[in-house]
Amino acid sequence: MKQLLIAWHSRTGAARQMAEAAARGAAAAATQLHQADELHVEMRRAADVDADVILASHGFLFCAPENLASLSGEMKECFDRNYYAVLDRIQGRPYACAISAGSDGTGAARQVDRICTGWRLKAVAPALIVNLGAQSAQQILADKVVPQADLDRCEELGGLIAALVLTGG
């Protein structure tokens, strides 16, 4: 059994919706490959991710918001808490990231990429950034609804990483 870890953090619901869409895409890809019984998608909030679940996973998708041009604190803390416990033990495994943002998203994506480079993970796609256009304090703090077209892109990303985990690609 192969395991895909989808680690997520969300305050306003956008990154959670993106993670859920990726999980649907991963399950659909496993079914299309006739390997549904060979993939376990482990979806965990970043605060609940520990070294054991990282070590047990064959691939990773990190979904989080960008806050003030940086990765959200809970996701960054997840990386901080687990970094050295898995260092030199997960190299070569595939990963991708999905970032929800108000206007940019590249700062958070760069942070994920730098951390994953340190872990020597293999990026399988460019960061998927969903810009929701939230610019005022009220818009930024409001619950979000991710457009279907963006959720479709998240499903595709989940499918891609699941297929790579299953095929060893």
PDB file of C-alpha atoms in Angstrom:
ATOM      1  CA  MET A   1       0.000   0.000   0.000  1.00  0.00           C
ATOM      2  CA  LYS A   2       1.374   3.408  -1.013  1.00  0.00           C
ATOM      3  CA  GLN A   3       0.513   6.498   1.013  1.00  0.00           C
ATOM      4  CA  LEU A   4       0.056  10.046  -0.244  1.00  0.00           C
ATOM      5  CA  LEU A   5       0.128  12.664   2.500  1.00  0.00           C
ATOM      6  CA  ILE A   6      -1.924  15.790   1.898  1.00  0.00           C
ATOM      7  CA  ALA A   7      -0.948  18.208   4.650  1.00  0.00           C
ATOM      8  CA  TRP A   8      -3.058  21.355   4.825  1.00  0.00           C
ATOM      9  CA  HIS A   9      -3.761  24.449   6.831  1.00  0.00           C
ATOM     10  CA  SER A  10      -6.612  26.876   6.307  1.00  0.00           C
ATOM     11  CA  ARG A  11      -8.264  29.652   8.298  1.00  0.00           C
ATOM     12  CA  THR A  12     -10.817  30.747   5.741  1.00  0.00           C
ATOM     13  CA  GLY A  13     -11.507  27.439   4.013  1.00  0.00           C
ATOM     14  CA  ALA A  14      -9.719  27.987   0.689  1.00  0.00           C
ATOM     15  CA  ALA A  15      -6.672  25.751   1.247  1.00  0.00           C
ATOM     16  CA  ARG A  16      -8.896  23.092   2.851  1.00  0.00           C
ATOM     17  CA  GLN A  17     -11.117  23.066  -0.243  1.00  0.00           C
ATOM     18  CA  MET A  18      -8.025  22.800  -2.414  1.00  0.00           C
ATOM     19  CA  ALA A  19      -6.711  19.864  -0.344  1.00  0.00           C
ATOM     20  CA  GLU A  20     -10.079  18.094  -0.525  1.00  0.00           C
ATOM     21  CA  ALA A  21     -10.164  18.542  -4.302  1.00  0.00           C
ATOM     22  CA  ALA A  22      -6.638  17.136  -4.581  1.00  0.00           C
ATOM     23  CA  ALA A  23      -7.691  14.132  -2.498  1.00  0.00           C
ATOM     24  CA  ARG A  24     -10.626  13.517  -4.862  1.00  0.00           C
ATOM     25  CA  GLY A  25      -8.253  13.731  -7.821  1.00  0.00           C
ATOM     26  CA  ALA A  26      -5.819  11.309  -6.177  1.00  0.00           C
ATOM     27  CA  ALA A  27      -8.589   8.780  -5.554  1.00  0.00           C
ATOM     28  CA  ALA A  28      -9.871   9.153  -9.118  1.00  0.00           C
ATOM     29  CA  ALA A  29      -6.379   8.610 -10.560  1.00  0.00           C
ATOM     30  CA  ALA A  30      -5.885   5.478  -8.466  1.00  0.00           C
ATOM     31  CA  THR A  31      -9.222   4.163  -9.732  1.00  0.00           C
ATOM     32  CA  GLN A  32      -8.320   4.942 -13.355  1.00  0.00           C
ATOM     33  CA  LEU A  33      -5.044   3.071 -12.898  1.00  0.00           C
ATOM     34  CA  HIS A  34      -6.979   0.124 -11.417  1.00  0.00           C
ATOM     35  CA  GLN A  35      -4.971   0.608  -8.222  1.00  0.00           C
ATOM     36  CA  ALA A  36      -7.586   2.070  -5.888  1.00  0.00           C
ATOM     37  CA  ASP A  37      -6.768  -0.603  -3.296  1.00  0.00           C
ATOM     38  CA  GLU A  38      -3.083   0.271  -3.480  1.00  0.00           C
ATOM     39  CA  LEU A  39      -3.285   3.963  -2.497  1.00  0.00           C
ATOM     40  CA  HIS A  40      -4.097   5.457   0.875  1.00  0.00           C
ATOM     41  CA  VAL A  41      -4.616   9.220   0.871  1.00  0.00           C
ATOM     42  CA  GLU A  42      -3.759  10.525   4.329  1.00  0.00           C
ATOM     43  CA  MET A  43      -5.245  14.007   4.632  1.00  0.00           C
ATOM     44  CA  ARG A  44      -4.100  15.788   7.792  1.00  0.00           C
ATOM     45  CA  ARG A  45      -4.234  19.283   9.129  1.00  0.00           C
ATOM     46  CA  ALA A  46      -0.650  20.556   9.399  1.00  0.00           C
ATOM     47  CA  ALA A  47      -0.869  20.698  13.202  1.00  0.00           C
ATOM     48  CA  ASP A  48      -1.544  16.938  13.231  1.00  0.00           C
ATOM     49  CA  VAL A  49       1.343  15.913  10.948  1.00  0.00           C
ATOM     50  CA  ASP A  50       4.204  14.181  12.708  1.00  0.00           C
ATOM     51  CA  ALA A  51       7.434  12.552  11.599  1.00  0.00           C
ATOM     52  CA  ASP A  52       5.875   9.081  11.602  1.00  0.00           C
ATOM     53  CA  VAL A  53       3.238  10.015   9.016  1.00  0.00           C
ATOM     54  CA  ILE A  54       5.854  11.769   6.869  1.00  0.00           C
ATOM     55  CA  LEU A  55       8.149   8.754   6.979  1.00  0.00           C
ATOM     56  CA  ALA A  56       5.243   6.434   6.102  1.00  0.00           C
ATOM     57  CA  SER A  57       4.311   8.510   3.047  1.00  0.00           C
ATOM     58  CA  HIS A  58       5.547   7.925  -0.490  1.00  0.00           C
ATOM     59  CA  GLY A  59       4.581  11.382  -1.765  1.00  0.00           C
ATOM     60  CA  PHE A  60       3.393  14.731  -0.449  1.00  0.00           C
ATOM     61  CA  LEU A  61       1.052  17.584  -1.286  1.00  0.00           C
ATOM     62  CA  PHE A  62       1.273  20.665   0.906  1.00  0.00           C
ATOM     63  CA  CYS A  63      -1.760  23.012   0.793  1.00  0.00           C
ATOM     64  CA  ALA A  64      -1.685  26.290   2.688  1.00  0.00           C
ATOM     65  CA  PRO A  65      -2.496  29.973   2.441  1.00  0.00           C
ATOM     66  CA  GLU A  66      -0.008  32.723   1.939  1.00  0.00           C
ATOM     67  CA  ASN A  67      -0.182  35.196   4.819  1.00  0.00           C
ATOM     68  CA  LEU A  68       1.671  38.503   4.528  1.00  0.00           C
ATOM     69  CA  ALA A  69       3.822  37.171   1.656  1.00  0.00           C
ATOM     70  CA  SER A  70       4.829  34.061   3.658  1.00  0.00           C
ATOM     71  CA  LEU A  71       3.673  30.545   4.302  1.00  0.00           C
ATOM     72  CA  SER A  72       0.968  30.340   6.972  1.00  0.00           C
ATOM     73  CA  GLY A  73       2.313  29.911  10.481  1.00  0.00           C
ATOM     74  CA  GLU A  74       0.693  26.524  11.104  1.00  0.00           C
ATOM     75  CA  MET A  75       2.179  25.034   7.934  1.00  0.00           C
ATOM     76  CA  LYS A  76       5.588  26.566   8.637  1.00  0.00           C
ATOM     77  CA  GLU A  77       5.453  25.182  12.177  1.00  0.00           C
ATOM     78  CA  CYS A  78       4.675  21.744  10.731  1.00  0.00           C
ATOM     79  CA  PHE A  79       7.849  21.919   8.660  1.00  0.00           C
ATOM     80  CA  ASP A  80       9.859  23.308  11.608  1.00  0.00           C
ATOM     81  CA  ARG A  81       8.634  20.593  13.970  1.00  0.00           C
ATOM     82  CA  ASN A  82       9.355  17.711  11.580  1.00  0.00           C
ATOM     83  CA  TYR A  83      12.291  18.908   9.514  1.00  0.00           C
ATOM     84  CA  TYR A  84      15.220  17.271  11.300  1.00  0.00           C
ATOM     85  CA  ALA A  85      13.312  14.142  12.331  1.00  0.00           C
ATOM     86  CA  VAL A  86      12.928  13.129   8.665  1.00  0.00           C
ATOM     87  CA  LEU A  87      16.005  14.769   7.127  1.00  0.00           C
ATOM     88  CA  ASP A  88      17.962  12.323   4.943  1.00  0.00           C
ATOM     89  CA  ARG A  89      15.171   9.747   5.291  1.00  0.00           C
ATOM     90  CA  ILE A  90      12.664  10.861   2.610  1.00  0.00           C
ATOM     91  CA  GLN A  91      14.889  12.115  -0.216  1.00  0.00           C
ATOM     92  CA  GLY A  92      13.721  11.503  -3.768  1.00  0.00           C
ATOM     93  CA  ARG A  93      10.027  11.275  -2.925  1.00  0.00           C
ATOM     94  CA  PRO A  94       7.657  13.397  -5.056  1.00  0.00           C
ATOM     95  CA  TYR A  95       5.934  16.512  -3.768  1.00  0.00           C
ATOM     96  CA  ALA A  96       3.816  19.406  -4.935  1.00  0.00           C
ATOM     97  CA  CYS A  97       2.253  22.408  -3.258  1.00  0.00           C
ATOM     98  CA  ALA A  98      -0.962  24.355  -3.618  1.00  0.00           C
ATOM     99  CA  ILE A  99      -1.192  27.883  -2.234  1.00  0.00           C
ATOM    100  CA  SER A 100      -4.275  30.033  -1.706  1.00  0.00           C
ATOM    101  CA  ALA A 101      -3.507  33.730  -1.886  1.00  0.00           C
ATOM    102  CA  GLY A 102      -5.131  37.111  -1.980  1.00  0.00           C
ATOM    103  CA  SER A 103      -2.941  38.519  -4.731  1.00  0.00           C
ATOM    104  CA  ASP A 104       0.398  36.742  -5.158  1.00  0.00           C
ATOM    105  CA  GLY A 105       1.277  33.420  -3.511  1.00  0.00           C
ATOM    106  CA  THR A 106       4.847  33.180  -4.741  1.00  0.00           C
ATOM    107  CA  GLY A 107       6.445  33.920  -1.355  1.00  0.00           C
ATOM    108  CA  ALA A 108       4.756  30.935   0.283  1.00  0.00           C
ATOM    109  CA  ALA A 109       5.466  28.713  -2.713  1.00  0.00           C
ATOM    110  CA  ARG A 110       9.154  29.660  -2.552  1.00  0.00           C
ATOM    111  CA  GLN A 111       9.275  28.739   1.138  1.00  0.00           C
ATOM    112  CA  VAL A 112       7.757  25.302   0.504  1.00  0.00           C
ATOM    113  CA  ASP A 113      10.181  24.718  -2.359  1.00  0.00           C
ATOM    114  CA  ARG A 114      13.200  25.697  -0.246  1.00  0.00           C
ATOM    115  CA  ILE A 115      12.178  23.412   2.600  1.00  0.00           C
ATOM    116  CA  CYS A 116      11.474  20.523   0.240  1.00  0.00           C
ATOM    117  CA  THR A 117      14.798  21.129  -1.506  1.00  0.00           C
ATOM    118  CA  GLY A 118      16.468  20.718   1.888  1.00  0.00           C
ATOM    119  CA  TRP A 119      14.619  17.433   2.318  1.00  0.00           C
ATOM    120  CA  ARG A 120      15.764  16.573  -1.234  1.00  0.00           C
ATOM    121  CA  LEU A 121      12.222  15.858  -2.349  1.00  0.00           C
ATOM    122  CA  LYS A 122      11.428  15.859  -6.063  1.00  0.00           C
ATOM    123  CA  ALA A 123       9.090  18.613  -7.290  1.00  0.00           C
ATOM    124  CA  VAL A 124       6.608  17.135  -9.763  1.00  0.00           C
ATOM    125  CA  ALA A 125       4.812  20.328 -10.805  1.00  0.00           C
ATOM    126  CA  PRO A 126       5.112  24.070 -10.408  1.00  0.00           C
ATOM    127  CA  ALA A 127       3.309  25.478  -7.382  1.00  0.00           C
ATOM    128  CA  LEU A 128      -0.424  25.695  -7.988  1.00  0.00           C
ATOM    129  CA  ILE A 129      -1.407  29.168  -6.805  1.00  0.00           C
ATOM    130  CA  VAL A 130      -5.042  30.189  -6.512  1.00  0.00           C
ATOM    131  CA  ASN A 131      -5.402  33.960  -6.230  1.00  0.00           C
ATOM    132  CA  LEU A 132      -8.756  34.883  -4.756  1.00  0.00           C
ATOM    133  CA  GLY A 133      -8.311  38.654  -4.990  1.00  0.00           C
ATOM    134  CA  ALA A 134      -8.872  39.377  -1.294  1.00  0.00           C
ATOM    135  CA  GLN A 135      -7.404  42.811  -0.637  1.00  0.00           C
ATOM    136  CA  SER A 136      -9.301  44.453   2.216  1.00  0.00           C
ATOM    137  CA  ALA A 137      -9.142  43.220   5.807  1.00  0.00           C
ATOM    138  CA  GLN A 138     -12.786  42.150   5.545  1.00  0.00           C
ATOM    139  CA  GLN A 139     -12.160  40.182   2.330  1.00  0.00           C
ATOM    140  CA  ILE A 140      -8.992  38.585   3.682  1.00  0.00           C
ATOM    141  CA  LEU A 141     -10.685  37.360   6.869  1.00  0.00           C
ATOM    142  CA  ALA A 142     -13.903  36.194   5.182  1.00  0.00           C
ATOM    143  CA  ASP A 143     -14.700  32.547   4.497  1.00  0.00           C
ATOM    144  CA  LYS A 144     -13.686  31.677   0.936  1.00  0.00           C
ATOM    145  CA  VAL A 145     -15.232  29.674  -1.871  1.00  0.00           C
ATOM    146  CA  VAL A 146     -12.670  28.450  -4.385  1.00  0.00           C
ATOM    147  CA  PRO A 147     -13.953  28.645  -7.984  1.00  0.00           C
ATOM    148  CA  GLN A 148     -14.667  25.301  -9.636  1.00  0.00           C
ATOM    149  CA  ALA A 149     -12.022  25.867 -12.326  1.00  0.00           C
ATOM    150  CA  ASP A 150      -9.370  26.170  -9.608  1.00  0.00           C
ATOM    151  CA  LEU A 151     -10.709  23.130  -7.761  1.00  0.00           C
ATOM    152  CA  ASP A 152     -10.438  21.239 -11.050  1.00  0.00           C
ATOM    153  CA  ARG A 153      -6.756  22.217 -11.245  1.00  0.00           C
ATOM    154  CA  CYS A 154      -6.286  20.941  -7.679  1.00  0.00           C
ATOM    155  CA  GLU A 155      -7.930  17.638  -8.624  1.00  0.00           C
ATOM    156  CA  GLU A 156      -5.534  17.332 -11.556  1.00  0.00           C
ATOM    157  CA  LEU A 157      -2.561  17.993  -9.282  1.00  0.00           C
ATOM    158  CA  GLY A 158      -3.773  15.375  -6.799  1.00  0.00           C
ATOM    159  CA  GLY A 159      -4.206  12.925  -9.661  1.00  0.00           C
ATOM    160  CA  LEU A 160      -0.711  13.608 -10.960  1.00  0.00           C
ATOM    161  CA  ILE A 161       1.028  13.054  -7.661  1.00  0.00           C
ATOM    162  CA  ALA A 162      -1.059   9.951  -6.910  1.00  0.00           C
ATOM    163  CA  ALA A 163      -0.163   8.458 -10.299  1.00  0.00           C
ATOM    164  CA  LEU A 164       3.526   9.137  -9.660  1.00  0.00           C
ATOM    165  CA  VAL A 165       3.344   7.575  -6.198  1.00  0.00           C
ATOM    166  CA  LEU A 166       1.612   4.485  -7.599  1.00  0.00           C
ATOM    167  CA  THR A 167       3.897   4.045 -10.586  1.00  0.00           C
ATOM    168  CA  GLY A 168       7.134   4.967  -8.870  1.00  0.00           C
ATOM    169  CA  GLY A 169       7.570   7.815 -11.352  1.00  0.00           C
TER     170      GLY A 169
END
